[in-house]
Coordinates of C-alpha atoms (C1' of nucleotides) in Angstrom, one line a residue:
Chain A
M1 CA 0.0 0.0 0.0
D2 CA 1.4 3.4 -0.9
M3 CA 2.1 6.0 1.7
T4 CA -0.7 8.4 0.7
S5 CA -3.4 5.7 1.1
I6 CA -2.0 4.7 4.4
I7 CA -2.2 8.2 5.6
A8 CA -5.7 8.8 4.3
G9 CA -6.8 5.8 6.4
I10 CA -5.5 7.2 9.7
P11 CA -8.4 8.7 11.7
L12 CA -6.3 11.6 12.9
F13 CA -6.1 12.7 9.2
Q14 CA -9.7 11.8 8.4
G15 CA -11.4 14.3 6.1
L16 CA -8.3 15.9 4.8
P17 CA -8.3 16.7 1.1
S18 CA -6.1 14.3 -0.8
K19 CA -3.7 17.1 -1.6
Q20 CA -2.9 17.4 2.1
C21 CA -2.5 13.6 2.4
S22 CA 0.1 13.7 -0.3
A23 CA 1.9 16.5 1.5
L24 CA 1.9 14.4 4.7
A25 CA 3.1 11.5 2.7
G26 CA 6.0 13.6 1.6
I27 CA 7.3 14.1 5.1
A28 CA 6.4 10.8 6.6
Q29 CA 9.0 8.1 7.2
R30 CA 8.3 4.4 7.7
K31 CA 10.1 2.9 10.6
Y32 CA 10.1 -0.5 12.3
Y33 CA 10.6 -1.1 16.0
S34 CA 10.9 -4.5 17.6
K35 CA 9.6 -5.6 21.0
G36 CA 11.2 -3.8 23.8
Q37 CA 12.8 -1.2 21.6
S38 CA 12.6 2.4 22.8
F39 CA 11.2 5.2 20.6
F40 CA 12.4 7.9 22.9
S41 CA 13.1 8.5 26.6
E42 CA 11.9 11.1 28.9
G43 CA 14.0 14.3 28.4
D44 CA 15.1 13.5 24.8
E45 CA 14.8 16.3 22.4
A46 CA 11.5 16.1 20.6
A47 CA 12.2 15.5 17.0
G48 CA 8.7 14.6 15.8
F49 CA 5.8 12.2 16.5
Y50 CA 4.8 8.7 15.5
V51 CA 1.7 6.9 14.3
I52 CA 1.3 3.3 15.1
L53 CA 0.6 1.1 12.0
S54 CA 0.4 -2.1 14.0
G55 CA 1.4 -3.4 17.4
K56 CA 1.4 -1.8 20.8
V57 CA 3.3 1.0 22.5
K58 CA 3.5 2.0 26.1
I59 CA 4.1 5.6 27.3
F60 CA 5.5 5.7 30.8
K61 CA 7.7 7.2 33.4
L62 CA 10.1 5.6 35.9
S63 CA 10.8 6.8 39.4
P64 CA 14.4 7.0 40.5
D65 CA 14.0 3.8 42.4
G66 CA 12.6 1.9 39.4
K67 CA 8.9 2.0 39.8
E68 CA 7.0 2.4 36.5
Q69 CA 3.8 4.4 35.9
I70 CA 2.3 3.7 32.5
F71 CA 0.3 6.6 31.1
H72 CA -1.2 5.0 28.1
I73 CA -1.0 1.8 26.1
L74 CA -1.6 2.7 22.5
E75 CA -2.5 0.6 19.5
T76 CA -3.1 1.0 15.8
P77 CA -3.7 3.6 14.5
E78 CA -3.0 6.0 17.4
P79 CA -0.4 8.7 17.4
F80 CA 2.1 9.5 20.2
G81 CA 4.7 12.1 20.9
E82 CA 2.6 14.8 19.4
A83 CA 2.4 17.1 22.4
A84 CA 6.2 17.5 22.6
V85 CA 6.2 18.8 19.0
F86 CA 4.1 21.8 19.8
A87 CA 5.5 22.6 23.2
G88 CA 8.9 22.5 21.5
K89 CA 11.5 21.1 24.0
N90 CA 11.7 17.5 24.9
Y91 CA 9.5 14.5 25.5
P92 CA 8.0 14.5 29.0
A93 CA 7.8 10.7 29.2
S94 CA 9.3 7.6 27.5
A95 CA 7.9 5.4 24.8
Q96 CA 8.6 1.7 24.2
A97 CA 7.3 -0.9 21.8
L98 CA 5.4 -3.8 23.4
S99 CA 5.5 -5.9 20.2
E100 CA 6.8 -5.7 16.7
T101 CA 5.6 -2.2 15.8
P102 CA 5.8 -0.5 12.3
V103 CA 5.2 3.2 12.6
L104 CA 5.1 6.4 10.6
F105 CA 7.3 9.1 11.8
F106 CA 6.5 12.8 11.2
P107 CA 9.3 15.2 11.7
G108 CA 8.1 18.1 13.9
R109 CA 9.4 21.0 12.0
E110 CA 8.0 19.9 8.7
F111 CA 4.7 18.9 10.3
V112 CA 4.3 22.3 11.9
N113 CA 4.8 23.9 8.5
L114 CA 2.0 21.8 7.1
I115 CA -0.3 22.9 9.9
R116 CA 0.5 26.5 9.1
R117 CA -1.2 26.0 5.7
D118 CA -4.0 23.7 6.8
P119 CA -6.3 24.7 9.6
A120 CA -8.3 21.4 9.2
L121 CA -5.2 19.5 10.2
A122 CA -4.7 21.9 13.1
L123 CA -8.2 21.2 14.3
S124 CA -7.6 17.5 14.2
M125 CA -4.5 17.9 16.3
L126 CA -6.4 20.1 18.8
G127 CA -9.0 17.4 19.1
L128 CA -6.4 14.8 19.7
L129 CA -4.6 16.8 22.3
S130 CA -7.9 17.5 24.0
M131 CA -8.7 13.8 24.2
R132 CA -5.3 13.1 25.7
L133 CA -5.8 15.8 28.3
R134 CA -9.2 14.2 29.2
K135 CA -7.6 10.8 29.5
L136 CA -4.9 12.1 31.7
T137 CA -7.4 13.9 33.8
T138 CA -9.2 10.6 34.6
L139 CA -5.8 9.0 35.4
V140 CA -5.2 11.7 38.0
E141 CA -8.7 11.2 39.3
N142 CA -8.1 7.5 39.6
L143 CA -4.7 7.9 41.3
S144 CA -5.8 10.5 43.7
L145 CA -9.5 10.0 44.5
R146 CA -10.0 6.2 44.2
E147 CA -8.3 3.4 45.9
V148 CA -7.0 0.4 43.9
P149 CA -10.2 -1.6 43.9
G150 CA -12.1 1.4 42.6
R151 CA -9.5 2.0 39.9
L152 CA -9.6 -1.6 38.8
A153 CA -13.4 -1.6 38.7
A154 CA -13.3 1.5 36.5
Y155 CA -10.7 0.0 34.3
L156 CA -12.7 -3.2 33.8
L157 CA -15.9 -1.4 33.0
Y158 CA -14.0 0.9 30.6
Q159 CA -12.5 -2.0 28.7
C160 CA -15.8 -3.6 28.4
Q161 CA -17.6 -0.8 26.5
G162 CA -19.0 -2.5 23.5
N163 CA -18.6 -6.2 24.2
A164 CA -22.0 -6.1 25.7
H165 CA -23.0 -9.7 26.3
P166 CA -21.3 -11.5 27.8
P167 CA -19.0 -8.8 29.1
V168 CA -15.7 -10.5 28.7
I169 CA -12.3 -8.8 28.6
E170 CA -9.4 -10.3 26.8
L171 CA -6.3 -9.2 28.6
D172 CA -4.1 -7.8 25.9
V173 CA -1.3 -6.9 28.3
S174 CA 0.4 -8.7 31.1
K175 CA -0.9 -8.2 34.6
N176 CA 2.4 -6.6 35.4
Q177 CA 1.7 -3.9 32.8
M178 CA -1.9 -3.6 34.0
A179 CA -0.7 -3.0 37.5
S180 CA 1.6 -0.3 36.3
L181 CA -1.2 1.3 34.3
L182 CA -3.3 1.3 37.5
G183 CA -0.6 2.8 39.5
T184 CA 0.0 -0.2 41.7
I185 CA 2.1 -3.4 41.8
P186 CA 1.4 -6.9 40.6
E187 CA 1.0 -8.4 44.1
T188 CA -1.7 -5.9 45.0
L189 CA -3.5 -6.4 41.7
S190 CA -3.5 -10.1 42.2
R191 CA -5.0 -9.9 45.6
I192 CA -7.7 -7.5 44.6
L193 CA -8.7 -9.7 41.6
K194 CA -9.1 -12.5 44.1
R195 CA -11.2 -10.4 46.4
M196 CA -13.4 -9.5 43.5
M197 CA -13.8 -13.1 42.6
D198 CA -14.6 -14.0 46.2
E199 CA -17.5 -11.5 46.0
N200 CA -18.7 -12.8 42.6
L201 CA -18.1 -9.5 40.9
I202 CA -15.9 -11.1 38.2
K203 CA -14.6 -14.5 37.0
A204 CA -11.0 -14.5 35.9
D205 CA -8.8 -17.1 34.4
S206 CA -5.2 -16.4 33.2
R207 CA -6.0 -14.4 30.1
T208 CA -9.7 -13.3 30.3
I209 CA -11.9 -11.6 32.9
T210 CA -15.6 -11.9 32.8
I211 CA -17.8 -9.4 34.5
L212 CA -20.5 -11.0 36.5
D213 CA -21.9 -8.1 38.4
Q214 CA -21.7 -4.8 36.5
K215 CA -23.7 -2.9 39.0
G216 CA -21.4 -4.1 41.8
L217 CA -18.3 -2.9 39.9
M218 CA -19.9 0.5 39.2
D219 CA -20.6 0.9 42.9
L220 CA -17.0 0.0 43.7
A221 CA -15.8 2.5 41.1
E222 CA -18.0 5.2 42.6
G223 CA -16.8 4.4 46.1
L224 CA -20.3 3.5 47.2
R225 CA -19.1 0.0 48.1
K226 CA -16.0 -1.6 49.5
L227 CA -14.6 -5.0 49.1
G228 CA -15.0 -7.1 52.2
Chain B
M1 CA -8.9 49.8 28.3
D2 CA -10.7 48.6 25.2
M3 CA -11.2 44.9 24.4
T4 CA -8.8 44.8 21.5
S5 CA -5.9 46.1 23.5
I6 CA -6.7 43.7 26.4
I7 CA -6.6 40.8 24.0
A8 CA -3.4 41.9 22.3
G9 CA -1.8 41.8 25.8
I10 CA -2.7 38.2 26.5
P11 CA 0.3 35.9 25.9
L12 CA -1.8 33.2 24.3
F13 CA -2.7 35.7 21.6
Q14 CA 0.8 37.1 21.3
G15 CA 2.0 37.9 17.8
L16 CA -1.4 37.8 16.2
P17 CA -2.0 40.5 13.6
S18 CA -4.2 43.2 15.0
K19 CA -6.9 42.2 12.6
Q20 CA -7.2 38.9 14.4
C21 CA -7.2 40.6 17.7
S22 CA -10.2 42.6 16.6
A23 CA -11.9 39.5 15.5
L24 CA -11.3 38.0 18.9
A25 CA -12.6 41.1 20.5
G26 CA -15.7 40.7 18.5
I27 CA -16.6 37.4 20.1
A28 CA -15.2 37.9 23.6
Q29 CA -17.5 38.7 26.5
R30 CA -16.4 40.3 29.8
K31 CA -17.7 38.5 32.8
Y32 CA -17.2 38.9 36.6
Y33 CA -17.0 36.1 39.1
S34 CA -16.8 36.6 42.8
K35 CA -14.9 34.5 45.4
G36 CA -16.3 31.0 45.6
Q37 CA -18.4 31.3 42.5
S38 CA -18.4 28.4 40.0
F39 CA -17.5 28.8 36.4
F40 CA -18.6 25.3 35.5
S41 CA -18.8 21.9 37.0
E42 CA -17.5 18.6 35.8
G43 CA -19.9 17.2 33.2
D44 CA -21.4 20.6 32.2
E45 CA -21.7 21.0 28.5
A46 CA -18.6 22.9 27.2
A47 CA -19.8 26.3 25.9
G48 CA -16.5 28.0 25.6
F49 CA -13.3 28.9 27.5
Y50 CA -12.2 31.7 29.8
V51 CA -9.1 33.9 30.2
I52 CA -8.4 35.3 33.6
L53 CA -7.9 39.1 33.7
S54 CA -7.2 39.2 37.4
G55 CA -7.6 36.9 40.5
K56 CA -7.2 33.2 40.9
V57 CA -9.1 30.1 39.7
K58 CA -8.8 26.5 40.8
I59 CA -9.5 23.5 38.5
F60 CA -10.5 20.5 40.5
K61 CA -12.4 17.3 40.9
L62 CA -14.3 15.9 43.8
S63 CA -14.6 12.2 44.8
P64 CA -18.0 10.9 45.7
D65 CA -17.1 11.1 49.4
G66 CA -15.9 14.7 49.1
K67 CA -12.2 14.6 48.8
E68 CA -10.9 17.3 46.4
Q69 CA -8.0 17.0 44.0
I70 CA -6.9 20.3 42.6
F71 CA -5.4 20.1 39.1
H72 CA -4.2 23.6 38.6
I73 CA -4.4 27.0 40.3
L74 CA -4.4 29.6 37.6
E75 CA -3.8 33.3 37.6
T76 CA -3.7 36.3 35.3
P77 CA -3.5 35.9 32.3
E78 CA -4.0 32.2 31.9
P79 CA -6.8 30.6 30.0
F80 CA -8.9 27.6 31.2
G81 CA -11.6 25.4 29.8
E82 CA -9.9 25.3 26.4
A83 CA -9.5 21.6 26.0
A84 CA -13.3 20.9 26.3
V85 CA -13.9 23.3 23.4
F86 CA -12.0 21.1 20.9
A87 CA -13.0 17.7 22.3
G88 CA -16.6 18.9 22.0
K89 CA -18.6 17.4 24.8
N90 CA -18.4 18.6 28.4
Y91 CA -15.9 19.9 30.9
P92 CA -13.9 17.1 32.5
A93 CA -13.4 19.0 35.7
S94 CA -14.8 21.9 37.7
A95 CA -13.6 25.5 37.9
Q96 CA -14.2 27.9 40.8
A97 CA -13.0 31.4 41.6
L98 CA -10.7 31.8 44.5
S99 CA -11.0 35.5 44.6
E100 CA -12.8 38.3 42.7
T101 CA -12.1 37.3 39.2
P102 CA -12.9 39.3 36.0
V103 CA -12.5 37.1 32.9
L104 CA -13.0 37.1 29.2
F105 CA -15.3 34.4 27.9
F106 CA -14.8 33.0 24.4
P107 CA -17.7 31.0 23.0
G108 CA -16.5 27.7 21.6
R109 CA -18.2 27.7 18.3
E110 CA -17.2 31.2 17.3
F111 CA -13.7 30.6 18.4
V112 CA -13.3 27.5 16.4
N113 CA -14.5 29.4 13.4
L114 CA -11.7 32.0 13.9
I115 CA -9.1 29.2 14.2
R116 CA -10.3 27.9 10.9
R117 CA -9.1 31.1 9.3
D118 CA -5.9 31.6 11.3
P119 CA -3.3 28.9 11.7
A120 CA -1.2 31.2 13.9
L121 CA -4.0 31.1 16.4
A122 CA -4.2 27.3 16.0
L123 CA -0.6 27.0 16.8
S124 CA -0.9 29.1 19.9
M125 CA -3.6 26.8 21.1
L126 CA -1.6 23.7 20.3
G127 CA 1.2 25.1 22.3
L128 CA -1.0 25.8 25.2
L129 CA -2.6 22.4 25.2
S130 CA 0.8 20.8 25.0
M131 CA 1.9 22.7 28.1
R132 CA -1.1 21.6 29.9
L133 CA -0.4 18.0 29.0
R134 CA 3.1 18.4 30.3
K135 CA 1.9 19.8 33.6
L136 CA -0.6 17.0 34.0
T137 CA 2.1 14.5 33.3
T138 CA 4.2 15.8 36.1
L139 CA 1.1 15.7 38.4
V140 CA 0.6 12.0 37.6
E141 CA 4.3 11.5 38.2
N142 CA 4.0 13.2 41.6
L143 CA 1.0 11.2 42.7
S144 CA 2.2 7.9 41.5
L145 CA 6.0 7.9 41.8
R146 CA 6.7 10.1 44.8
E147 CA 5.5 10.1 48.3
V148 CA 4.2 13.2 49.9
P149 CA 7.5 14.6 51.2
G150 CA 8.9 14.3 47.7
R151 CA 5.9 16.0 46.1
L152 CA 6.2 18.8 48.6
A153 CA 9.9 19.2 48.0
A154 CA 9.3 19.3 44.2
Y155 CA 6.5 21.8 44.7
L156 CA 8.6 24.2 46.8
L157 CA 11.5 24.1 44.4
Y158 CA 9.2 24.7 41.5
Q159 CA 7.6 27.7 43.2
C160 CA 11.0 29.1 43.9
Q161 CA 12.3 29.3 40.3
G162 CA 13.3 32.9 39.9
N163 CA 13.3 34.2 43.5
A164 CA 16.9 33.2 43.6
H165 CA 18.3 34.7 46.8
P166 CA 17.0 34.3 49.4
P167 CA 14.6 31.6 48.2
V168 CA 11.4 32.6 49.9
I169 CA 8.0 31.4 48.9
E170 CA 5.0 33.6 49.6
L171 CA 2.1 31.2 50.0
D172 CA -0.6 32.5 47.8
V173 CA -3.1 29.8 48.7
S174 CA -4.2 28.3 52.0
K175 CA -2.5 25.2 53.2
N176 CA -5.7 23.4 52.8
Q177 CA -5.7 24.2 49.1
M178 CA -2.0 23.4 48.9
A179 CA -2.7 20.0 50.4
S180 CA -5.4 19.3 47.8
L181 CA -3.0 20.4 45.1
L182 CA -0.4 17.9 46.3
G183 CA -3.0 15.1 46.5
T184 CA -3.0 14.9 50.3
I185 CA -4.8 16.4 53.3
P186 CA -4.0 19.3 55.6
E187 CA -2.9 17.1 58.6
T188 CA -0.4 15.3 56.5
L189 CA 1.0 18.5 55.0
S190 CA 1.3 20.1 58.4
R191 CA 3.3 17.1 59.7
I192 CA 5.6 17.0 56.8
L193 CA 6.4 20.7 56.9
K194 CA 7.3 20.1 60.5
R195 CA 9.6 17.3 59.7
M196 CA 11.3 19.4 57.1
M197 CA 11.8 22.1 59.6
D198 CA 13.2 19.6 62.1
E199 CA 15.8 18.7 59.5
N200 CA 16.6 22.3 58.7
L201 CA 15.5 22.0 55.1
I202 CA 13.1 24.9 55.3
K203 CA 12.0 27.6 57.7
A204 CA 8.2 28.3 57.7
D205 CA 6.0 30.7 59.4
S206 CA 2.3 31.1 58.7
R207 CA 2.5 32.7 55.3
T208 CA 6.0 32.2 54.0
I209 CA 8.4 29.3 53.5
T210 CA 12.1 29.9 53.2
I211 CA 14.3 27.2 51.6
L212 CA 17.4 26.6 53.7
D213 CA 18.8 23.6 52.0
Q214 CA 18.0 23.4 48.3
K215 CA 20.2 20.4 47.7
G216 CA 18.4 18.5 50.4
L217 CA 15.0 19.3 48.9
M218 CA 16.2 18.1 45.5
D219 CA 17.4 14.9 47.0
L220 CA 14.1 14.4 48.6
A221 CA 12.2 15.1 45.4
E222 CA 14.4 12.6 43.6
G223 CA 13.8 10.0 46.2
L224 CA 17.5 9.9 47.1
R225 CA 16.8 10.9 50.6
K226 CA 14.0 10.3 53.2
L227 CA 12.8 12.4 56.1
G228 CA 13.9 10.9 59.4
Chain C
dG1 C1' -13.4 43.8 73.6
dT2 C1' -15.6 39.1 72.8
dT3 C1' -17.8 36.0 69.8
dG4 C1' -17.6 32.9 66.2
dC5 C1' -15.7 30.7 62.3
dG6 C1' -12.3 29.1 59.2
dC7 C1' -7.6 27.6 59.3
dC8 C1' -3.9 25.1 61.2
dT9 C1' -1.7 21.9 64.2
dT10 C1' -1.1 17.8 67.3
dG11 C1' -1.9 13.2 69.1
dA12 C1' -3.6 8.4 69.1
dC13 C1' -5.3 5.1 66.1
dT14 C1' -6.5 2.5 61.7
dT15 C1' -5.9 1.0 57.3
dA16 C1' -4.6 0.4 52.4
dA17 C1' -1.1 -0.8 50.0
dG18 C1' 3.8 -1.6 49.5
dT19 C1' 8.1 -4.8 50.6
dC20 C1' 10.3 -9.0 50.9
dA21 C1' 10.6 -13.8 50.1
dA22 C1' 9.1 -18.1 48.4
dA23 C1' 6.7 -21.1 45.4
dC24 C1' 4.5 -21.9 41.1
dA25 C1' 3.0 -21.3 36.2
dT26 C1' 3.9 -20.3 31.5
dC27 C1' 6.3 -20.0 27.5
dA28 C1' 10.2 -19.8 24.2
dG29 C1' 14.5 -21.6 22.9
dT30 C1' 17.9 -25.1 22.9
Chain D
dA1 C1' 11.7 -32.5 27.3
dC2 C1' 14.7 -29.5 29.9
dT3 C1' 16.2 -24.8 30.9
dG4 C1' 15.9 -20.3 32.1
dA5 C1' 13.4 -16.1 32.0
dT6 C1' 9.1 -13.8 32.9
dG7 C1' 4.9 -13.6 34.8
dT8 C1' 1.7 -14.7 38.7
dT9 C1' 0.2 -15.9 43.2
dT10 C1' 0.5 -16.2 48.3
dG11 C1' 1.9 -15.3 53.0
dA12 C1' 4.0 -12.5 56.8
dC13 C1' 5.4 -8.1 57.7
dT14 C1' 6.2 -2.9 57.5
dT15 C1' 5.0 1.6 56.6
dA16 C1' 3.1 5.9 54.7
dA17 C1' -0.6 8.3 55.0
dG18 C1' -5.5 8.7 56.2
dT19 C1' -9.2 9.2 60.0
dC20 C1' -11.0 10.9 64.1
dA21 C1' -11.0 14.1 67.8
dA22 C1' -9.4 17.9 70.3
dG23 C1' -7.3 22.2 71.0
dG24 C1' -5.1 26.6 69.5
dC25 C1' -4.6 30.6 66.3
dG26 C1' -6.0 34.5 63.7
dC27 C1' -9.2 37.4 61.7
dA28 C1' -13.6 39.6 60.8
dA29 C1' -18.1 41.1 62.6
dC30 C1' -20.7 42.7 65.9

DNA sequence: GTTGCGCCTTGACTTAAGTCAAACATCAGT
DNA sequence: ACTGATGTTTGACTTAAGTCAAGGCGCAAC
């Protein structure tokens, strides 16, 4: 598939005239990252941003003593690293491939030049950044205003949107990663999953979680209920 | 002072041709909020955004059981509520005046129309959202990867940038608000301030904090050191 | 002044969640 | 099938920080 068609298929660039898509194709570079490989690290100078063509990427920070907080786990066809392009400067967090991950790379300077000529593109980016802000806001809310069982309940309900009946979640990440995404550690996650099973809120085997009591999880997320 | 000059003086709109400033003046509305008054609450439909002309505003969320997390405390001439304008939808958090606060209000729909015609304005907004994202990222980092003494140390150092010698911080918010901004409660904040004083890291009276040992605070913020 | 109301501090106690350590499961590569 | 590396669970323990309750401080209003 040629570059222009790929770009036209990315939601972020939806609705752009094909002339703009060609212009984007002109600056985009295909790159391949393998599992575990780093796109950039916190503090690196921001050269541009990426769009995932396939695979999974985590955005995270490490504390000095090694604890990891994952901010997002992103999949096809989501972009990442955009914010740093407009704030100038450097990346505020690190990005690493969780699998084989082909991406498109857009150099910041050239991309900004394109935006200068195309307000529709600018509005797409504004929408994207706003969504990111919203997601981060709920992450802060989770970390600060909910305890771990509440966070987990909210996470499970969120993952479930769509797969209505039966509400089954295929874990696409390891429980280690999931713990880090929830701002906790694997041991705690494991214990809380067990407590949820004890109370018949969920059923879990190694790779899937089934929601048995949606209402119960919602109450937990809202802090109206506590685990025994 | 007339509307156009006010707008030309807002950093967010810096560098815009005066024609654009007039256009902005055409859609802006002056409004006045008194201490404690709410601009909007989490979940309200997003009608537009605000720019503070004077005074202070807090952006925050409440948990079901009443705990507050402050996201930002904003002052002249910072904007707020912008993200919701571009994501459509509703405000993800609440905003309330901490003092007498005259503002400019920009209706979302009209503002987006202006952006469509002026990429420079779009780039300003992109820069602004990116900065916000960056700030929220460090908030997450603080909540998740640092304990309260570390957060407080980082906060004090941050507040101090500029007032080089002597490094004195005038508290512009109550310690209650400060606790909520740090993701903790007044009792804990009070205790930790005391421990910092015991170790001669800071000197604090009711309304000011003086940094005595900058290096020590940095070590604390980096997790290299613990309070006794 | 004195009353009252937020704000701030202090102490005793509780609790959620992290640490450490061990055992076990799972999976890929040899 | 064995090996080693990761991922997962469990138990016993520690600890940071929250809760509850009481008392003091400071400021504004009467």
